[in-house]
CSV table of C-alpha atoms in Angstrom, one decimal:
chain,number,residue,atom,x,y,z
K,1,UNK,CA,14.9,-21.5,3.2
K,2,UNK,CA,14.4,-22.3,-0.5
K,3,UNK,CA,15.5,-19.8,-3.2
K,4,UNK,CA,14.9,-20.1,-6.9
K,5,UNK,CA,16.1,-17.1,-9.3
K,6,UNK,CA,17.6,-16.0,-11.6
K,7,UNK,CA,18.9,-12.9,-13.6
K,8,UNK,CA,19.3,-11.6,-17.3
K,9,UNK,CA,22.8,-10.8,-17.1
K,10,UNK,CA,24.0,-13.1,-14.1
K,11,UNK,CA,24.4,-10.0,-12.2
K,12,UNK,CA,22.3,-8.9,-9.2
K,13,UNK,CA,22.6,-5.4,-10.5
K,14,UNK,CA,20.0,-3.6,-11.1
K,15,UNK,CA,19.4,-1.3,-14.6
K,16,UNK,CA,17.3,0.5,-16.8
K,17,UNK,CA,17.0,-0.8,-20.3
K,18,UNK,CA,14.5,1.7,-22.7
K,19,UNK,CA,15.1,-0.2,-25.5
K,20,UNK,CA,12.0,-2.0,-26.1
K,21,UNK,CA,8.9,-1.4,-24.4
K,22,UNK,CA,9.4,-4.1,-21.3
K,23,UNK,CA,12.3,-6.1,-20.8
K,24,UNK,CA,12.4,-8.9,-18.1
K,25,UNK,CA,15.3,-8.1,-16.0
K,26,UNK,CA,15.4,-11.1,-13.6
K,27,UNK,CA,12.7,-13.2,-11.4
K,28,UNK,CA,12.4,-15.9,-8.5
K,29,UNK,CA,10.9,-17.2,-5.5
K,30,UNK,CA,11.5,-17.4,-1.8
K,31,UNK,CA,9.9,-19.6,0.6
K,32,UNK,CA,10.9,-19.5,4.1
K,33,UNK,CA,10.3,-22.3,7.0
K,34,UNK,CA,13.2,-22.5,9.1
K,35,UNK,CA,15.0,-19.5,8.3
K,36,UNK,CA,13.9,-16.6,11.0
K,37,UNK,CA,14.2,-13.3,8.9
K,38,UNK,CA,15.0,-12.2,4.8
K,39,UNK,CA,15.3,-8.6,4.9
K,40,UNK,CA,15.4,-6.0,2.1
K,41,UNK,CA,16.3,-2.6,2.6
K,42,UNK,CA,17.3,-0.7,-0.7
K,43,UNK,CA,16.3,3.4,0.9
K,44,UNK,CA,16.9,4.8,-2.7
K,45,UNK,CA,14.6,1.7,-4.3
K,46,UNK,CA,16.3,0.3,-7.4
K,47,UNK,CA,16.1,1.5,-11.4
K,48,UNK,CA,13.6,-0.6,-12.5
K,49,UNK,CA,9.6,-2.0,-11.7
K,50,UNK,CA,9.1,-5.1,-9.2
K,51,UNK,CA,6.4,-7.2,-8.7
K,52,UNK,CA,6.3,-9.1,-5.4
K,53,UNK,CA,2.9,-11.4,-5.1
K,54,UNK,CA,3.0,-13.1,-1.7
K,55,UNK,CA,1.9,-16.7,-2.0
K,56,UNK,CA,1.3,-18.1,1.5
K,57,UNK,CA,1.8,-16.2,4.5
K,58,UNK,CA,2.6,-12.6,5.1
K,59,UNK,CA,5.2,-10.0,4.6
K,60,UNK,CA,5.8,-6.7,6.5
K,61,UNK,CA,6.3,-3.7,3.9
K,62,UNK,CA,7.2,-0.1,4.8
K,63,UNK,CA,5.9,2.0,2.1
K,64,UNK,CA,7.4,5.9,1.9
K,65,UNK,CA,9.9,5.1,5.5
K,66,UNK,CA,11.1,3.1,8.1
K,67,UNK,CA,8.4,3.9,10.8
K,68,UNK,CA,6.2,2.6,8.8
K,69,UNK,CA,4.4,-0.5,8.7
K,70,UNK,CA,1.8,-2.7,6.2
K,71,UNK,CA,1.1,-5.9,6.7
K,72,UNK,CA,0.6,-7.9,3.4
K,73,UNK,CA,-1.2,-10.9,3.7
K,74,UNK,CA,-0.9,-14.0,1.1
K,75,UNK,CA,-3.6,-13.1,-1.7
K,76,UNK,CA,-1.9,-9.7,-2.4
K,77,UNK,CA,0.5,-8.4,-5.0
K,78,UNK,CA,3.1,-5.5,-4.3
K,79,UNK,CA,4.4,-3.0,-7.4
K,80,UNK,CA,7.7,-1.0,-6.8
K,81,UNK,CA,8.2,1.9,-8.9
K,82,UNK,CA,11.6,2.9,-10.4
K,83,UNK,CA,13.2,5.3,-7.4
K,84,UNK,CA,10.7,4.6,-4.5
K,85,UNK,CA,11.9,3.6,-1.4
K,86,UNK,CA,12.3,-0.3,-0.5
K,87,UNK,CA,11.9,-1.8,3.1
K,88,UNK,CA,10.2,-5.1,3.7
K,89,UNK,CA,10.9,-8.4,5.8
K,90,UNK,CA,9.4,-12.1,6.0
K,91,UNK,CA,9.6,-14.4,8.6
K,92,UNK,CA,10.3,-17.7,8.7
K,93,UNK,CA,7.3,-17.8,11.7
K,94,UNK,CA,5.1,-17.0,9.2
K,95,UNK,CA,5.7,-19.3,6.6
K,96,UNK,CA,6.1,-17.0,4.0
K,97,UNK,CA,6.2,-17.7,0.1
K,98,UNK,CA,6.8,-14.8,-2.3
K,99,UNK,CA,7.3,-14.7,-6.2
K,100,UNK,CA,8.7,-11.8,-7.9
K,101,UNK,CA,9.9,-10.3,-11.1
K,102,UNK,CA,11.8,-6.7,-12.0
K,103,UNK,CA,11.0,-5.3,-15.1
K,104,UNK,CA,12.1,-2.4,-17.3
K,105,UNK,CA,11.3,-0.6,-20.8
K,106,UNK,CA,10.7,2.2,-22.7
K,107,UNK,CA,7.0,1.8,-22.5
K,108,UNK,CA,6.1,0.0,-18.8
K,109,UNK,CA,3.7,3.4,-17.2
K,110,UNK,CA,1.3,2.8,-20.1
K,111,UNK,CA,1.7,-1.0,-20.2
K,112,UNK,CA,1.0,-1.1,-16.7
K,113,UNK,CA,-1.8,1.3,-17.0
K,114,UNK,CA,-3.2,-0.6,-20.3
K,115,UNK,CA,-3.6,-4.0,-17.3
K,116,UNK,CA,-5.4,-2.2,-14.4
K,117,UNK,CA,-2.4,-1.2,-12.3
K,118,UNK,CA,-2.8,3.2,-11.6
K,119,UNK,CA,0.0,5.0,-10.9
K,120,UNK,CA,-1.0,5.3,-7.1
K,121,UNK,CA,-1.2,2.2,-5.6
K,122,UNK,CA,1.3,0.0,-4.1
K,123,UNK,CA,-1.1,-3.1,-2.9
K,124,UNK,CA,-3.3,-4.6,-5.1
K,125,UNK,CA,-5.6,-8.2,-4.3
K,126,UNK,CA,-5.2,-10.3,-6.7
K,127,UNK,CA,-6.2,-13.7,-4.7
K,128,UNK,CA,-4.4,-16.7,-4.6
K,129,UNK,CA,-4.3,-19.3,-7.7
K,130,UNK,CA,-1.9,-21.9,-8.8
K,131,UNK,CA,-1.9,-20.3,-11.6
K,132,UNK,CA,0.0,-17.6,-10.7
K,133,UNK,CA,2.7,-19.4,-9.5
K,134,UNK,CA,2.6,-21.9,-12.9
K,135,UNK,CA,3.5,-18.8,-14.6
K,136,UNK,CA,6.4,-17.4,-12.2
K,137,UNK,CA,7.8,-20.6,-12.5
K,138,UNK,CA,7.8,-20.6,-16.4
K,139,UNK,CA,9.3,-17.6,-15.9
K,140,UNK,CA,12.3,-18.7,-14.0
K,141,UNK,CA,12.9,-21.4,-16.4
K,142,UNK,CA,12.8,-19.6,-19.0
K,143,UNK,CA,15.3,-17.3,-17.7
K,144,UNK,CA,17.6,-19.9,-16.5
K,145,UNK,CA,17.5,-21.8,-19.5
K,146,UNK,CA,17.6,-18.5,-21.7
K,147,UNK,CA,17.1,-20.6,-25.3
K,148,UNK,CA,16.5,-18.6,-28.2
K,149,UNK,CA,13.9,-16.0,-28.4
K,150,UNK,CA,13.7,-16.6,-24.6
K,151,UNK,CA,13.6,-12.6,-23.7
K,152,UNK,CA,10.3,-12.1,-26.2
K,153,UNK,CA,9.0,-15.4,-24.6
K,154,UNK,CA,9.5,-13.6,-21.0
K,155,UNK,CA,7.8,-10.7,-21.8
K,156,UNK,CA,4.6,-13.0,-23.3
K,157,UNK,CA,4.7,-14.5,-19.5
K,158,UNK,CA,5.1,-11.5,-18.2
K,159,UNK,CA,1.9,-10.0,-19.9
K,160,UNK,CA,0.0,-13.0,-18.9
K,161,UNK,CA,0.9,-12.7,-15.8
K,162,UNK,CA,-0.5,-8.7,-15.7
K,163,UNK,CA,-4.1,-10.0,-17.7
K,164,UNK,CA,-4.6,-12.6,-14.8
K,165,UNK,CA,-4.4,-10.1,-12.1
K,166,UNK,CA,-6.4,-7.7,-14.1
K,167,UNK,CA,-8.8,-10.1,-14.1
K,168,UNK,CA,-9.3,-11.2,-10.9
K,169,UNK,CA,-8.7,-7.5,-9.8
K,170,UNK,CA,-12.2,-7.2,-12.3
K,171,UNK,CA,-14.1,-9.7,-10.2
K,172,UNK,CA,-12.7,-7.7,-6.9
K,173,UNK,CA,-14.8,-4.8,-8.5
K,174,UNK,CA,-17.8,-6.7,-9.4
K,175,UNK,CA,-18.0,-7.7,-6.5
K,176,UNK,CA,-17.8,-7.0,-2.9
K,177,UNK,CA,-13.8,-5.2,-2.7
K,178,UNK,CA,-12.6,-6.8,0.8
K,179,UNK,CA,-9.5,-4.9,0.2
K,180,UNK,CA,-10.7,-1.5,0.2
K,181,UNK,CA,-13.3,-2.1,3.1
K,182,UNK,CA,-10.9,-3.5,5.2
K,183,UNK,CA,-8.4,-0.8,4.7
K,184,UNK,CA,-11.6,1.8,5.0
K,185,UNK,CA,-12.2,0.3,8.1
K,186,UNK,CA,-9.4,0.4,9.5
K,187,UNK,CA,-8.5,4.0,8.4
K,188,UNK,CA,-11.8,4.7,10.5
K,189,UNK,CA,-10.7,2.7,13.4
K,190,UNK,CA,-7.2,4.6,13.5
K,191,UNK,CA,-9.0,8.2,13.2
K,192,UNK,CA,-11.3,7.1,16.1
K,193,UNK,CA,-8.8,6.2,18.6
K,194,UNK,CA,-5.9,8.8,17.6
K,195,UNK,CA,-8.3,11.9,16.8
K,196,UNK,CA,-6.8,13.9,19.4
K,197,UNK,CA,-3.2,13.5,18.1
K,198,UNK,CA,-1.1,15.3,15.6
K,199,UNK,CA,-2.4,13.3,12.3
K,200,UNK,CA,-0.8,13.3,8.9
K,201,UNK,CA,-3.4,12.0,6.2
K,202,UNK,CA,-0.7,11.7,3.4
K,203,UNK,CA,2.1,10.1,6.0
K,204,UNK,CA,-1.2,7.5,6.8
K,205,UNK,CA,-1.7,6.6,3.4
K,206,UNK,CA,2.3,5.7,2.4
K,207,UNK,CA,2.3,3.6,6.0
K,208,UNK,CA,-0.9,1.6,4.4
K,209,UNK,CA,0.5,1.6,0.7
K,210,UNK,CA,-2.0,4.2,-0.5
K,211,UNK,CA,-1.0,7.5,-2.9
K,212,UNK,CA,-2.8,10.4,-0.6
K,213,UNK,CA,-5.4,11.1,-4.0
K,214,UNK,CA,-6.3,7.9,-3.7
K,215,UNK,CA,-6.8,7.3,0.0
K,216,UNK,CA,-8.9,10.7,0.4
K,217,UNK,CA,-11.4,9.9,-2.7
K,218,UNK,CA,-11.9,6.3,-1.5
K,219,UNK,CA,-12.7,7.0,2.1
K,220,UNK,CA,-14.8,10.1,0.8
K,221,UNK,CA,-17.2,7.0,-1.0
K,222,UNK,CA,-16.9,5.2,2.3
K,223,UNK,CA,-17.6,7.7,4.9
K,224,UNK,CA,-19.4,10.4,2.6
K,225,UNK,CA,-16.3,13.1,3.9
K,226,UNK,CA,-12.8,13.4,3.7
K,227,UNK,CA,-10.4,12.3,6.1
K,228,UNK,CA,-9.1,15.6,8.0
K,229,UNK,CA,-13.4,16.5,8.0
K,230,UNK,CA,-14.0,13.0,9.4
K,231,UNK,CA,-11.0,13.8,12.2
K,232,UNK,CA,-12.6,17.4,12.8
K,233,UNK,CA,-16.2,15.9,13.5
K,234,UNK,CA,-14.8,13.3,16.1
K,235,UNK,CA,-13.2,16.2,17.6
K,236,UNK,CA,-16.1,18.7,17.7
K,237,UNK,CA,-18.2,16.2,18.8
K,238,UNK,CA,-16.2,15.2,21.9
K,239,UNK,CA,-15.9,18.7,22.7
K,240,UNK,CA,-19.5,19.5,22.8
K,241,UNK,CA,-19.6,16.2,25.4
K,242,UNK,CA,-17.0,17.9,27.4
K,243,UNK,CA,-18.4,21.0,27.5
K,244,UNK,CA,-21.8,19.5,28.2
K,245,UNK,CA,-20.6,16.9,31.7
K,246,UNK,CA,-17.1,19.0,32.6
K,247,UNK,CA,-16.1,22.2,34.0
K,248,UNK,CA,-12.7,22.0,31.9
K,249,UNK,CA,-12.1,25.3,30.6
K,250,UNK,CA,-12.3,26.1,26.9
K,251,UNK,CA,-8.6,26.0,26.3
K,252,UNK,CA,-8.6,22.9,28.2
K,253,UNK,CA,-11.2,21.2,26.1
K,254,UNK,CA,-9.8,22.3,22.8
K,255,UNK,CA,-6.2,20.7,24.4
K,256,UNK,CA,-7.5,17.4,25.0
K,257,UNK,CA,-9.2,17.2,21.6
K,258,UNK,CA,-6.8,17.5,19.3
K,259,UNK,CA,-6.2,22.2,19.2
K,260,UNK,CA,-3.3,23.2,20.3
K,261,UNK,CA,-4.8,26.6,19.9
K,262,UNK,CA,-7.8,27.7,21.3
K,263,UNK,CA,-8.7,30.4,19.3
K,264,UNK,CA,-8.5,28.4,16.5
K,265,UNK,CA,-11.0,25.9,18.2
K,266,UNK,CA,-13.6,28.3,19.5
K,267,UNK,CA,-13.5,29.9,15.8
K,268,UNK,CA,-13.8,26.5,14.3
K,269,UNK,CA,-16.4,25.3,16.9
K,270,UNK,CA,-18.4,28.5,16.5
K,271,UNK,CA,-18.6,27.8,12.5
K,272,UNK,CA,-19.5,24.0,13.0
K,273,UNK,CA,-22.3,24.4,16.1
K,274,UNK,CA,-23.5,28.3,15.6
K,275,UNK,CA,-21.8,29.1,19.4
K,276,UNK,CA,-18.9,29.8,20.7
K,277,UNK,CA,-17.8,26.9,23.2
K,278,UNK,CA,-18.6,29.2,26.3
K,279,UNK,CA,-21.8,30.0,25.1
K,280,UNK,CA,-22.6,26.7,24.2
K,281,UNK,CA,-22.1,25.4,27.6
K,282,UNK,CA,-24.3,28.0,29.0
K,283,UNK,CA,-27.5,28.0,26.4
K,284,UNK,CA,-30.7,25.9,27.6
């Protein structure tokens, strides 16, 4: 495993410094080959901002708790927030290369803002460029040599670093956003085959690295409806199937859909079709 770091005040500490409005607090890189696992688990997250952008391979995030998983694939930057929860792995299988920084400052929501990065993401693709890992490595110099104005000179690389992944974050827009189609997709493809479970849209957004808000008004664009309306029309429409080519009784039906109470389901079924389940089973 190779390791590269280094830290502003030789400590591994971690602090809040409002000072000035962004102060480089420490930075480095991790590449692993023949080392199995680097964990991280810090369940009360840390005092400042982090930037992980994963080079080459993949790490395993779990955004909001343990249970849950993301996978983030090489091409993708992760932003920590001061206080949020930190769980994550990489694998030597994997060949895994990640860069990172921690920041802090008086003035880092707006700065962060000011570059493209909303409060309520976690994941953002910025692609894969040499660049990016030109500057990281400036970075880390710059820290381990520390000559003078080297803290002013971290923030300038640290700024750079922020307009080059706005940037490419632009062209995402532009054009075709893999990102969000591919997590659209497969917020689709979990609804689908878990409909008839006990589903938590804001617990499925943290496990994916989505703020709720954002998840719901994203798939709305996608699908044209919300998530829990999306889960609700899988539901009813099974329902009318089983009604239509099974005897099940209505409580039944309304079990192995998803309602664990059936007068809720006949009500709800009644607004959505114009009949109560019994009656539609029996009309022409």
């Amino acid at each position: 495993m190779y390791i590269n770091s280094s830290y502003k005040n030789n400590s591994v500490i971690d602090f809040k410094d409002k000072s000035k409005p962004l102060v480089v607090g420490s930075c480095g890189t991790y590449r692993l080959s023949s080392h199995p696992k680097l964990p991280t688990y810090r369940p009360r997250g840390r005092l400042d901002f982090q930037i992980i952008y994963v080079a080459s391979g993949r790490a395993y995030f779990h955004f909001g708790s343990p249970e849950n998983e993301t996978i983030v694939h090489a091409g993708n930057m992760v932003l920590f927030r001061p206080k949020e929860f930190q769980k994550y792995e990489y694998y030597g299988v994997d060949k895994t290369e990640v860069y990172w920084v921690h920041f802090t400052g008086s003035d880092v929501k707006n700065i962060l803002r000011k570059y493209g990065f909303p409060d309520d993401r976690r994941v953002f693709p910025v692609g894969t460029s040499m660049e990016y890992e030109r500057v990281f490595k400036r970075m880390i110099l710059e820290l381990q040599r520390r000559q003078s104005d080297y803290e002013e000179m971290l923030v300038l690389l640290l700024r750079h670093l922020l307009i080059i992944f706005r940037r490419e974050l632009a062209k995402g827009h532009a054009a075709k956003n893999e990102y969000l189609d591919r997590e659209m997709e497969a917020a689709v493809s979990y609804f689908h085959e878990n409909y008839n479970r006990d589903i938590n849209i804001e617990a499925y957004a943290a496990s994916r690295g989505m703020s709720v808000s954002w998840f719901i008004r994203n798939f709305k664009k996608y699908t044209g409806t919300s998530p829990m309306q999306f889960v609700t029309s899988i539901r009813i429409t099974n329902a009318q199937l089983l009604l239509e080519t099974t005897s099940y009784a209505v409580n039944e039906v309304a079990r192995i859909v998803g309602y664990g109470n059936p007068l809720y389901f006949s009500r709800l079924f009644r607004k959505l079709k114009g009949y109560a389940p019994s009656h539609y089973r029996k009309k022409p």
